[in-house]
Amino acid sequence: MPSEGPPENDDGCGHRISLELRRAFVFVFLGPVFGILVALAQEIALRGSIPGDYVEGCVTVYFFSLIVSVITAPADGILAYVLPIPERGPLTAVVGAAVAVGLSLYWWTQMGNKMVPPSLYSQIPIAIIGGLSMGACSLLSHNYRRSKA
């Protein structure tokens, strides 16, 4: 016997897919842009001006932030089902910072450096870039309309 209306799960599934697409869009497209903005803000705060080789640095930061975004987005998607946004945003920022530092240390070892790894103090700017950009992406990808209802 054919049903008269669509199943109740179809609407929820379509809504969930649109949320995941929005999360992917925010993390993949805006995450690297936020990474560049945070990196440039750090350079301006430290040096007082934008360095002369900022184009090469921006390309490096863009691709580094893109990899961090692709790794952190699924973690934010999982946390979205478990935690509300006041806890999820900071936790996603911590995950983004940890992924950025881990990726930086991994690349350092893959470049053939067999000596002592860099100190964690030198990783603080990388953690700030990863944390701020991924935290902002988590806040922007949240569905605020659904949480008010």
mmCIF file of N, CA and C in Angstrom:
data_model
loop_
_atom_site.group_PDB
_atom_site.id
_atom_site.type_symbol
_atom_site.label_atom_id
_atom_site.label_comp_id
_atom_site.label_asym_id
_atom_site.label_seq_id
_atom_site.Cartn_x
_atom_site.Cartn_y
_atom_site.Cartn_z
ATOM 1 N N MET A 1 0.843 -1.164 0.000
ATOM 2 C CA MET A 1 0.000 0.000 0.000
ATOM 3 C C MET A 1 0.895 1.236 0.000
ATOM 4 N N PRO A 2 0.763 2.107 -0.989
ATOM 5 C CA PRO A 2 1.617 3.289 -1.055
ATOM 6 C C PRO A 2 1.251 4.288 0.033
ATOM 7 N N SER A 3 2.273 4.895 0.569
ATOM 8 C CA SER A 3 2.023 5.905 1.611
ATOM 9 C C SER A 3 1.645 7.223 0.956
ATOM 10 N N GLU A 4 0.890 8.020 1.668
ATOM 11 C CA GLU A 4 0.399 9.277 1.101
ATOM 12 C C GLU A 4 1.419 10.393 1.172
ATOM 13 N N GLY A 5 2.350 10.321 2.068
ATOM 14 C CA GLY A 5 3.361 11.368 2.214
ATOM 15 C C GLY A 5 4.747 10.760 2.279
ATOM 16 N N PRO A 6 5.748 11.604 2.197
ATOM 17 C CA PRO A 6 7.101 11.075 2.287
ATOM 18 C C PRO A 6 7.393 10.587 3.701
ATOM 19 N N PRO A 7 8.296 9.655 3.833
ATOM 20 C CA PRO A 7 8.642 9.184 5.170
ATOM 21 C C PRO A 7 9.191 10.332 6.018
ATOM 22 N N GLU A 8 9.023 10.197 7.309
ATOM 23 C CA GLU A 8 9.455 11.266 8.203
ATOM 24 C C GLU A 8 10.965 11.438 8.205
ATOM 25 N N ASN A 9 11.700 10.390 7.916
ATOM 26 C CA ASN A 9 13.153 10.461 7.966
ATOM 27 C C ASN A 9 13.743 11.217 6.782
ATOM 28 N N ASP A 10 13.047 11.325 5.685
ATOM 29 C CA ASP A 10 13.593 11.989 4.507
ATOM 30 C C ASP A 10 13.900 13.455 4.779
ATOM 31 N N ASP A 11 13.023 14.157 5.477
ATOM 32 C CA ASP A 11 13.256 15.571 5.752
ATOM 33 C C ASP A 11 14.473 15.750 6.648
ATOM 34 N N GLY A 12 14.593 14.912 7.648
ATOM 35 C CA GLY A 12 15.735 14.997 8.551
ATOM 36 C C GLY A 12 17.036 14.681 7.837
ATOM 37 N N CYS A 13 16.994 13.725 6.931
ATOM 38 C CA CYS A 13 18.193 13.349 6.192
ATOM 39 C C CYS A 13 18.627 14.484 5.267
ATOM 40 N N GLY A 14 17.671 15.112 4.593
ATOM 41 C CA GLY A 14 18.008 16.237 3.723
ATOM 42 C C GLY A 14 18.557 17.410 4.501
ATOM 43 N N HIS A 15 18.003 17.628 5.676
ATOM 44 C CA HIS A 15 18.481 18.710 6.529
ATOM 45 C C HIS A 15 19.902 18.423 7.015
ATOM 46 N N ARG A 16 20.163 17.175 7.369
ATOM 47 C CA ARG A 16 21.488 16.785 7.844
ATOM 48 C C ARG A 16 22.514 16.896 6.715
ATOM 49 N N ILE A 17 22.142 16.525 5.506
ATOM 50 C CA ILE A 17 23.059 16.636 4.375
ATOM 51 C C ILE A 17 23.379 18.094 4.092
ATOM 52 N N SER A 18 22.393 18.968 4.150
ATOM 53 C CA SER A 18 22.667 20.380 3.901
ATOM 54 C C SER A 18 23.573 20.965 4.988
ATOM 55 N N LEU A 19 23.419 20.509 6.230
ATOM 56 C CA LEU A 19 24.309 20.967 7.300
ATOM 57 C C LEU A 19 25.732 20.503 7.068
ATOM 58 N N GLU A 20 25.897 19.257 6.641
ATOM 59 C CA GLU A 20 27.243 18.741 6.396
ATOM 60 C C GLU A 20 27.886 19.428 5.190
ATOM 61 N N LEU A 21 27.095 19.754 4.190
ATOM 62 C CA LEU A 21 27.641 20.487 3.047
ATOM 63 C C LEU A 21 28.058 21.892 3.446
ATOM 64 N N ARG A 22 27.270 22.520 4.307
ATOM 65 C CA ARG A 22 27.646 23.846 4.788
ATOM 66 C C ARG A 22 28.921 23.766 5.622
ATOM 67 N N ARG A 23 29.037 22.748 6.457
ATOM 68 C CA ARG A 23 30.239 22.572 7.269
ATOM 69 C C ARG A 23 31.454 22.362 6.367
ATOM 70 N N ALA A 24 31.319 21.529 5.349
ATOM 71 C CA ALA A 24 32.432 21.287 4.434
ATOM 72 C C ALA A 24 32.807 22.568 3.699
ATOM 73 N N PHE A 25 31.822 23.332 3.245
ATOM 74 C CA PHE A 25 32.101 24.585 2.550
ATOM 75 C C PHE A 25 32.838 25.559 3.459
ATOM 76 N N VAL A 26 32.359 25.723 4.674
ATOM 77 C CA VAL A 26 32.981 26.675 5.599
ATOM 78 C C VAL A 26 34.408 26.254 5.925
ATOM 79 N N PHE A 27 34.610 24.988 6.234
ATOM 80 C CA PHE A 27 35.941 24.545 6.622
ATOM 81 C C PHE A 27 36.918 24.562 5.451
ATOM 82 N N VAL A 28 36.483 24.144 4.263
ATOM 83 C CA VAL A 28 37.419 24.041 3.140
ATOM 84 C C VAL A 28 37.699 25.398 2.503
ATOM 85 N N PHE A 29 36.706 26.264 2.418
ATOM 86 C CA PHE A 29 36.932 27.535 1.744
ATOM 87 C C PHE A 29 37.292 28.670 2.695
ATOM 88 N N LEU A 30 36.643 28.752 3.823
ATOM 89 C CA LEU A 30 36.927 29.851 4.740
ATOM 90 C C LEU A 30 38.055 29.552 5.715
ATOM 91 N N GLY A 31 38.276 28.289 6.047
ATOM 92 C CA GLY A 31 39.343 27.923 6.972
ATOM 93 C C GLY A 31 40.718 28.398 6.529
ATOM 94 N N PRO A 32 41.133 28.114 5.292
ATOM 95 C CA PRO A 32 42.427 28.612 4.841
ATOM 96 C C PRO A 32 42.501 30.140 4.757
ATOM 97 N N VAL A 33 41.397 30.779 4.426
ATOM 98 C CA VAL A 33 41.392 32.249 4.388
ATOM 99 C C VAL A 33 41.586 32.816 5.787
ATOM 100 N N PHE A 34 40.905 32.214 6.768
ATOM 101 C CA PHE A 34 41.104 32.636 8.155
ATOM 102 C C PHE A 34 42.542 32.377 8.595
ATOM 103 N N GLY A 35 43.118 31.273 8.146
ATOM 104 C CA GLY A 35 44.508 30.973 8.476
ATOM 105 C C GLY A 35 45.451 32.044 7.956
ATOM 106 N N ILE A 36 45.225 32.501 6.735
ATOM 107 C CA ILE A 36 46.058 33.558 6.166
ATOM 108 C C ILE A 36 45.873 34.852 6.944
ATOM 109 N N LEU A 37 44.637 35.185 7.278
ATOM 110 C CA LEU A 37 44.385 36.425 8.022
ATOM 111 C C LEU A 37 45.044 36.401 9.398
ATOM 112 N N VAL A 38 44.974 35.269 10.088
ATOM 113 C CA VAL A 38 45.590 35.165 11.410
ATOM 114 C C VAL A 38 47.112 35.225 11.288
ATOM 115 N N ALA A 39 47.679 34.565 10.281
ATOM 116 C CA ALA A 39 49.129 34.599 10.088
ATOM 117 C C ALA A 39 49.610 36.011 9.767
ATOM 118 N N LEU A 40 48.878 36.725 8.908
ATOM 119 C CA LEU A 40 49.260 38.108 8.603
ATOM 120 C C LEU A 40 49.107 39.012 9.818
ATOM 121 N N ALA A 41 48.083 38.782 10.616
ATOM 122 C CA ALA A 41 47.914 39.583 11.830
ATOM 123 C C ALA A 41 49.065 39.339 12.804
ATOM 124 N N GLN A 42 49.517 38.095 12.892
ATOM 125 C CA GLN A 42 50.662 37.806 13.753
ATOM 126 C C GLN A 42 51.922 38.498 13.240
ATOM 127 N N GLU A 43 52.135 38.482 11.943
ATOM 128 C CA GLU A 43 53.322 39.143 11.386
ATOM 129 C C GLU A 43 53.274 40.649 11.602
ATOM 130 N N ILE A 44 52.113 41.234 11.438
ATOM 131 C CA ILE A 44 51.984 42.678 11.659
ATOM 132 C C ILE A 44 52.204 43.001 13.129
ATOM 133 N N ALA A 45 51.713 42.156 14.021
ATOM 134 C CA ALA A 45 51.897 42.405 15.456
ATOM 135 C C ALA A 45 53.369 42.260 15.856
ATOM 136 N N LEU A 46 54.090 41.307 15.254
ATOM 137 C CA LEU A 46 55.483 41.094 15.622
ATOM 138 C C LEU A 46 56.426 42.092 14.962
ATOM 139 N N ARG A 47 56.252 42.329 13.666
ATOM 140 C CA ARG A 47 57.191 43.157 12.909
ATOM 141 C C ARG A 47 56.717 44.589 12.693
ATOM 142 N N GLY A 48 55.441 44.812 12.816
ATOM 143 C CA GLY A 48 54.903 46.143 12.576
ATOM 144 C C GLY A 48 54.517 46.389 11.127
ATOM 145 N N SER A 49 54.827 45.452 10.249
ATOM 146 C CA SER A 49 54.455 45.587 8.834
ATOM 147 C C SER A 49 54.381 44.190 8.220
ATOM 148 N N ILE A 50 53.864 44.149 7.005
ATOM 149 C CA ILE A 50 53.783 42.887 6.280
ATOM 150 C C ILE A 50 55.151 42.609 5.666
ATOM 151 N N PRO A 51 55.681 41.390 5.817
ATOM 152 C CA PRO A 51 57.005 41.095 5.262
ATOM 153 C C PRO A 51 57.000 41.134 3.737
ATOM 154 N N GLY A 52 58.170 41.286 3.155
ATOM 155 C CA GLY A 52 58.289 41.393 1.704
ATOM 156 C C GLY A 52 57.942 40.114 0.969
ATOM 157 N N ASP A 53 58.166 38.971 1.567
ATOM 158 C CA ASP A 53 57.874 37.692 0.915
ATOM 159 C C ASP A 53 56.529 37.115 1.350
ATOM 160 N N TYR A 54 55.540 37.975 1.511
ATOM 161 C CA TYR A 54 54.245 37.532 2.042
ATOM 162 C C TYR A 54 53.472 36.668 1.068
ATOM 163 N N VAL A 55 53.720 36.773 -0.250
ATOM 164 C CA VAL A 55 52.978 35.955 -1.213
ATOM 165 C C VAL A 55 53.355 34.486 -1.043
ATOM 166 N N GLU A 56 54.635 34.199 -0.942
ATOM 167 C CA GLU A 56 55.072 32.817 -0.754
ATOM 168 C C GLU A 56 54.585 32.273 0.591
ATOM 169 N N GLY A 57 54.647 33.099 1.609
ATOM 170 C CA GLY A 57 54.169 32.680 2.922
ATOM 171 C C GLY A 57 52.674 32.438 2.938
ATOM 172 N N CYS A 58 51.914 33.277 2.224
ATOM 173 C CA CYS A 58 50.458 33.099 2.170
ATOM 174 C C CYS A 58 50.080 31.810 1.462
ATOM 175 N N VAL A 59 50.802 31.455 0.415
ATOM 176 C CA VAL A 59 50.519 30.201 -0.291
ATOM 177 C C VAL A 59 50.806 29.018 0.621
ATOM 178 N N THR A 60 51.915 29.082 1.347
ATOM 179 C CA THR A 60 52.250 28.006 2.277
ATOM 180 C C THR A 60 51.206 27.883 3.376
ATOM 181 N N VAL A 61 50.810 29.014 3.953
ATOM 182 C CA VAL A 61 49.809 29.002 5.021
ATOM 183 C C VAL A 61 48.468 28.525 4.482
ATOM 184 N N TYR A 62 48.129 28.898 3.237
ATOM 185 C CA TYR A 62 46.859 28.469 2.651
ATOM 186 C C TYR A 62 46.789 26.945 2.558
ATOM 187 N N PHE A 63 47.805 26.327 1.992
ATOM 188 C CA PHE A 63 47.760 24.878 1.824
ATOM 189 C C PHE A 63 47.897 24.144 3.155
ATOM 190 N N PHE A 64 48.687 24.698 4.067
ATOM 191 C CA PHE A 64 48.784 24.109 5.400
ATOM 192 C C PHE A 64 47.425 24.173 6.094
ATOM 193 N N SER A 65 46.759 25.328 6.036
ATOM 194 C CA SER A 65 45.439 25.482 6.658
ATOM 195 C C SER A 65 44.389 24.616 5.971
ATOM 196 N N LEU A 66 44.534 24.406 4.679
ATOM 197 C CA LEU A 66 43.601 23.540 3.961
ATOM 198 C C LEU A 66 43.681 22.103 4.478
ATOM 199 N N ILE A 67 44.891 21.619 4.699
ATOM 200 C CA ILE A 67 45.049 20.263 5.224
ATOM 201 C C ILE A 67 44.499 20.171 6.645
ATOM 202 N N VAL A 68 44.791 21.180 7.460
ATOM 203 C CA VAL A 68 44.271 21.194 8.833
ATOM 204 C C VAL A 68 42.742 21.247 8.818
ATOM 205 N N SER A 69 42.161 22.017 7.900
ATOM 206 C CA SER A 69 40.703 22.120 7.798
ATOM 207 C C SER A 69 40.070 20.797 7.401
ATOM 208 N N VAL A 70 40.670 20.119 6.455
ATOM 209 C CA VAL A 70 40.119 18.847 5.987
ATOM 210 C C VAL A 70 40.170 17.795 7.094
ATOM 211 N N ILE A 71 41.175 17.859 7.959
ATOM 212 C CA ILE A 71 41.265 16.904 9.059
ATOM 213 C C ILE A 71 40.320 17.277 10.202
ATOM 214 N N THR A 72 40.159 18.581 10.461
ATOM 215 C CA THR A 72 39.374 19.023 11.608
ATOM 216 C C THR A 72 37.864 19.024 11.339
ATOM 217 N N ALA A 73 37.445 19.191 10.102
ATOM 218 C CA ALA A 73 36.012 19.262 9.783
ATOM 219 C C ALA A 73 35.239 18.015 10.213
ATOM 220 N N PRO A 74 35.728 16.798 9.956
ATOM 221 C CA PRO A 74 34.970 15.636 10.443
ATOM 222 C C PRO A 74 34.889 15.566 11.970
ATOM 223 N N ALA A 75 35.957 16.022 12.642
ATOM 224 C CA ALA A 75 35.913 16.037 14.111
ATOM 225 C C ALA A 75 34.826 16.997 14.595
ATOM 226 N N ASP A 76 34.697 18.147 13.943
ATOM 227 C CA ASP A 76 33.643 19.083 14.308
ATOM 228 C C ASP A 76 32.268 18.503 13.997
ATOM 229 N N GLY A 77 32.159 17.768 12.902
ATOM 230 C CA GLY A 77 30.889 17.131 12.566
ATOM 231 C C GLY A 77 30.463 16.106 13.595
ATOM 232 N N ILE A 78 31.412 15.362 14.118
ATOM 233 C CA ILE A 78 31.096 14.386 15.156
ATOM 234 C C ILE A 78 30.718 15.102 16.448
ATOM 235 N N LEU A 79 31.459 16.155 16.788
ATOM 236 C CA LEU A 79 31.157 16.889 18.013
ATOM 237 C C LEU A 79 29.814 17.606 17.933
ATOM 238 N N ALA A 80 29.345 17.909 16.716
ATOM 239 C CA ALA A 80 28.066 18.605 16.551
ATOM 240 C C ALA A 80 26.896 17.762 17.044
ATOM 241 N N TYR A 81 27.029 16.448 16.990
ATOM 242 C CA TYR A 81 25.954 15.580 17.451
ATOM 243 C C TYR A 81 25.968 15.383 18.960
ATOM 244 N N VAL A 82 27.075 15.705 19.603
ATOM 245 C CA VAL A 82 27.234 15.394 21.015
ATOM 246 C C VAL A 82 27.182 16.632 21.896
ATOM 247 N N LEU A 83 27.776 17.735 21.437
ATOM 248 C CA LEU A 83 27.935 18.922 22.273
ATOM 249 C C LEU A 83 27.198 20.127 21.712
ATOM 250 N N PRO A 84 26.722 21.009 22.571
ATOM 251 C CA PRO A 84 26.176 22.284 22.091
ATOM 252 C C PRO A 84 27.326 23.207 21.676
ATOM 253 N N ILE A 85 26.986 24.273 20.990
ATOM 254 C CA ILE A 85 28.007 25.148 20.410
ATOM 255 C C ILE A 85 28.911 25.822 21.444
ATOM 256 N N PRO A 86 28.459 26.169 22.670
ATOM 257 C CA PRO A 86 29.406 26.778 23.614
ATOM 258 C C PRO A 86 30.575 25.858 23.990
ATOM 259 N N GLU A 87 30.358 24.544 23.975
ATOM 260 C CA GLU A 87 31.457 23.623 24.243
ATOM 261 C C GLU A 87 32.143 23.162 22.960
ATOM 262 N N ARG A 88 31.404 23.087 21.867
ATOM 263 C CA ARG A 88 31.964 22.550 20.632
ATOM 264 C C ARG A 88 32.951 23.497 19.991
ATOM 265 N N GLY A 89 32.690 24.804 20.001
ATOM 266 C CA GLY A 89 33.588 25.764 19.365
ATOM 267 C C GLY A 89 34.985 25.750 19.957
ATOM 268 N N PRO A 90 35.126 25.892 21.283
ATOM 269 C CA PRO A 90 36.468 25.831 21.864
ATOM 270 C C PRO A 90 37.147 24.468 21.709
ATOM 271 N N LEU A 91 36.365 23.396 21.782
ATOM 272 C CA LEU A 91 36.964 22.073 21.631
ATOM 273 C C LEU A 91 37.455 21.855 20.203
ATOM 274 N N THR A 92 36.728 22.356 19.224
ATOM 275 C CA THR A 92 37.190 22.280 17.843
ATOM 276 C C THR A 92 38.435 23.127 17.646
ATOM 277 N N ALA A 93 38.527 24.267 18.326
ATOM 278 C CA ALA A 93 39.735 25.092 18.256
ATOM 279 C C ALA A 93 40.939 24.339 18.818
ATOM 280 N N VAL A 94 40.737 23.604 19.906
ATOM 281 C CA VAL A 94 41.829 22.812 20.489
ATOM 282 C C VAL A 94 42.236 21.696 19.528
ATOM 283 N N VAL A 95 41.252 21.052 18.901
ATOM 284 C CA VAL A 95 41.554 20.000 17.928
ATOM 285 C C VAL A 95 42.328 20.588 16.746
ATOM 286 N N GLY A 96 41.900 21.753 16.259
ATOM 287 C CA GLY A 96 42.603 22.402 15.150
ATOM 288 C C GLY A 96 44.030 22.774 15.507
ATOM 289 N N ALA A 97 44.242 23.265 16.732
ATOM 290 C CA ALA A 97 45.598 23.605 17.166
ATOM 291 C C ALA A 97 46.465 22.354 17.269
ATOM 292 N N ALA A 98 45.904 21.277 17.806
ATOM 293 C CA ALA A 98 46.668 20.029 17.940
ATOM 294 C C ALA A 98 47.006 19.441 16.570
ATOM 295 N N VAL A 99 46.057 19.501 15.640
ATOM 296 C CA VAL A 99 46.314 18.989 14.295
ATOM 297 C C VAL A 99 47.389 19.831 13.606
ATOM 298 N N ALA A 100 47.333 21.143 13.781
ATOM 299 C CA ALA A 100 48.326 22.013 13.148
ATOM 300 C C ALA A 100 49.728 21.744 13.690
ATOM 301 N N VAL A 101 49.859 21.603 15.002
ATOM 302 C CA VAL A 101 51.177 21.324 15.585
ATOM 303 C C VAL A 101 51.647 19.933 15.179
ATOM 304 N N GLY A 102 50.769 18.966 15.210
ATOM 305 C CA GLY A 102 51.143 17.615 14.796
ATOM 306 C C GLY A 102 51.577 17.550 13.346
ATOM 307 N N LEU A 103 50.860 18.243 12.483
ATOM 308 C CA LEU A 103 51.223 18.269 11.072
ATOM 309 C C LEU A 103 52.554 18.980 10.859
ATOM 310 N N SER A 104 52.780 20.050 11.596
ATOM 311 C CA SER A 104 54.043 20.766 11.496
ATOM 312 C C SER A 104 55.217 19.886 11.922
ATOM 313 N N LEU A 105 55.060 19.194 13.032
ATOM 314 C CA LEU A 105 56.131 18.302 13.488
ATOM 315 C C LEU A 105 56.323 17.122 12.546
ATOM 316 N N TYR A 106 55.239 16.625 11.949
ATOM 317 C CA TYR A 106 55.358 15.537 10.972
ATOM 318 C C TYR A 106 56.142 16.002 9.746
ATOM 319 N N TRP A 107 55.802 17.184 9.233
ATOM 320 C CA TRP A 107 56.545 17.700 8.085
ATOM 321 C C TRP A 107 57.998 17.945 8.424
ATOM 322 N N TRP A 108 58.274 18.373 9.649
ATOM 323 C CA TRP A 108 59.645 18.622 10.052
ATOM 324 C C TRP A 108 60.464 17.337 9.983
ATOM 325 N N THR A 109 59.883 16.216 10.423
ATOM 326 C CA THR A 109 60.615 14.955 10.376
ATOM 327 C C THR A 109 60.704 14.408 8.957
ATOM 328 N N GLN A 110 59.714 14.692 8.120
ATOM 329 C CA GLN A 110 59.730 14.182 6.755
ATOM 330 C C GLN A 110 60.687 14.944 5.851
ATOM 331 N N MET A 111 61.123 16.110 6.280
ATOM 332 C CA MET A 111 62.077 16.883 5.484
ATOM 333 C C MET A 111 63.508 16.376 5.665
ATOM 334 N N GLY A 112 63.680 15.301 6.393
ATOM 335 C CA GLY A 112 64.998 14.724 6.570
ATOM 336 C C GLY A 112 65.699 15.190 7.827
ATOM 337 N N ASN A 113 65.007 15.899 8.700
ATOM 338 C CA ASN A 113 65.608 16.368 9.941
ATOM 339 C C ASN A 113 65.591 15.238 10.961
ATOM 340 N N LYS A 114 66.762 14.716 11.265
ATOM 341 C CA LYS A 114 66.867 13.630 12.238
ATOM 342 C C LYS A 114 67.352 14.140 13.590
ATOM 343 N N MET A 115 67.587 15.420 13.687
ATOM 344 C CA MET A 115 68.077 15.997 14.934
ATOM 345 C C MET A 115 66.901 16.193 15.894
ATOM 346 N N VAL A 116 67.162 16.906 16.971
ATOM 347 C CA VAL A 116 66.158 17.183 17.979
ATOM 348 C C VAL A 116 65.020 18.000 17.351
ATOM 349 N N PRO A 117 63.760 17.621 17.587
ATOM 350 C CA PRO A 117 62.653 18.390 17.001
ATOM 351 C C PRO A 117 62.593 19.796 17.591
ATOM 352 N N PRO A 118 61.937 20.708 16.899
ATOM 353 C CA PRO A 118 61.848 22.078 17.410
ATOM 354 C C PRO A 118 61.085 22.125 18.733
ATOM 355 N N SER A 119 61.392 23.131 19.517
ATOM 356 C CA SER A 119 60.729 23.242 20.818
ATOM 357 C C SER A 119 59.258 23.579 20.625
ATOM 358 N N LEU A 120 58.480 23.270 21.627
ATOM 359 C CA LEU A 120 57.058 23.560 21.536
ATOM 360 C C LEU A 120 56.790 25.060 21.572
ATOM 361 N N TYR A 121 57.732 25.841 22.101
ATOM 362 C CA TYR A 121 57.563 27.294 22.080
ATOM 363 C C TYR A 121 57.565 27.831 20.657
ATOM 364 N N SER A 122 58.310 27.195 19.779
ATOM 365 C CA SER A 122 58.300 27.642 18.384
ATOM 366 C C SER A 122 57.024 27.215 17.662
ATOM 367 N N GLN A 123 56.258 26.306 18.253
ATOM 368 C CA GLN A 123 55.013 25.842 17.643
ATOM 369 C C GLN A 123 53.796 26.652 18.071
ATOM 370 N N ILE A 124 53.978 27.591 18.995
ATOM 371 C CA ILE A 124 52.849 28.382 19.492
ATOM 372 C C ILE A 124 52.168 29.180 18.378
ATOM 373 N N PRO A 125 52.898 29.884 17.484
ATOM 374 C CA PRO A 125 52.188 30.597 16.402
ATOM 375 C C PRO A 125 51.395 29.660 15.495
ATOM 376 N N ILE A 126 51.909 28.471 15.255
ATOM 377 C CA ILE A 126 51.193 27.507 14.417
ATOM 378 C C ILE A 126 49.925 27.039 15.121
ATOM 379 N N ALA A 127 50.020 26.823 16.424
ATOM 380 C CA ALA A 127 48.837 26.414 17.188
ATOM 381 C C ALA A 127 47.794 27.525 17.214
ATOM 382 N N ILE A 128 48.229 28.770 17.293
ATOM 383 C CA ILE A 128 47.284 29.897 17.299
ATOM 384 C C ILE A 128 46.566 29.990 15.959
ATOM 385 N N ILE A 129 47.310 29.840 14.877
ATOM 386 C CA ILE A 129 46.697 29.894 13.538
ATOM 387 C C ILE A 129 45.667 28.780 13.392
ATOM 388 N N GLY A 130 46.034 27.559 13.734
ATOM 389 C CA GLY A 130 45.107 26.430 13.613
ATOM 390 C C GLY A 130 43.911 26.550 14.532
ATOM 391 N N GLY A 131 44.152 26.972 15.765
ATOM 392 C CA GLY A 131 43.063 27.063 16.732
ATOM 393 C C GLY A 131 42.056 28.144 16.403
ATOM 394 N N LEU A 132 42.538 29.343 16.094
ATOM 395 C CA LEU A 132 41.606 30.439 15.799
ATOM 396 C C LEU A 132 40.817 30.193 14.523
ATOM 397 N N SER A 133 41.478 29.721 13.490
ATOM 398 C CA SER A 133 40.752 29.519 12.231
ATOM 399 C C SER A 133 39.744 28.378 12.335
ATOM 400 N N MET A 134 40.095 27.288 13.004
ATOM 401 C CA MET A 134 39.155 26.173 13.121
ATOM 402 C C MET A 134 38.029 26.487 14.103
ATOM 403 N N GLY A 135 38.308 27.247 15.156
ATOM 404 C CA GLY A 135 37.246 27.665 16.066
ATOM 405 C C GLY A 135 36.245 28.570 15.374
ATOM 406 N N ALA A 136 36.745 29.489 14.544
ATOM 407 C CA ALA A 136 35.851 30.373 13.790
ATOM 408 C C ALA A 136 35.018 29.582 12.795
ATOM 409 N N CYS A 137 35.624 28.595 12.148
ATOM 410 C CA CYS A 137 34.862 27.766 11.207
ATOM 411 C C CYS A 137 33.783 26.959 11.923
ATOM 412 N N SER A 138 34.081 26.478 13.114
ATOM 413 C CA SER A 138 33.082 25.733 13.875
ATOM 414 C C SER A 138 31.900 26.619 14.237
ATOM 415 N N LEU A 139 32.177 27.844 14.649
ATOM 416 C CA LEU A 139 31.090 28.773 14.987
ATOM 417 C C LEU A 139 30.268 29.143 13.761
ATOM 418 N N LEU A 140 30.913 29.305 12.611
ATOM 419 C CA LEU A 140 30.186 29.685 11.401
ATOM 420 C C LEU A 140 29.393 28.528 10.797
ATOM 421 N N SER A 141 29.816 27.303 11.037
ATOM 422 C CA SER A 141 29.104 26.175 10.431
ATOM 423 C C SER A 141 27.943 25.683 11.284
ATOM 424 N N HIS A 142 27.734 26.280 12.435
ATOM 425 C CA HIS A 142 26.648 25.849 13.315
ATOM 426 C C HIS A 142 25.300 26.310 12.773
ATOM 427 N N ASN A 143 24.280 25.479 12.958
ATOM 428 C CA ASN A 143 22.926 25.821 12.526
ATOM 429 C C ASN A 143 22.225 26.530 13.683
ATOM 430 N N TYR A 144 22.244 27.861 13.668
ATOM 431 C CA TYR A 144 21.660 28.631 14.755
ATOM 432 C C TYR A 144 20.138 28.633 14.705
ATOM 433 N N ARG A 145 19.537 28.451 13.534
ATOM 434 C CA ARG A 145 18.071 28.416 13.433
ATOM 435 C C ARG A 145 17.498 27.198 14.144
ATOM 436 N N ARG A 146 18.162 26.075 14.022
ATOM 437 C CA ARG A 146 17.659 24.854 14.642
ATOM 438 C C ARG A 146 17.768 24.908 16.154
ATOM 439 N N SER A 147 18.819 25.559 16.683
ATOM 440 C CA SER A 147 19.007 25.579 18.126
ATOM 441 C C SER A 147 18.016 26.504 18.829
ATOM 442 N N LYS A 148 17.409 27.466 18.118
ATOM 443 C CA LYS A 148 16.428 28.358 18.725
ATOM 444 C C LYS A 148 15.069 27.690 18.850
ATOM 445 N N ALA A 149 14.776 26.751 17.979
ATOM 446 C CA ALA A 149 13.462 26.100 17.991
ATOM 447 C C ALA A 149 13.332 25.091 19.090
#
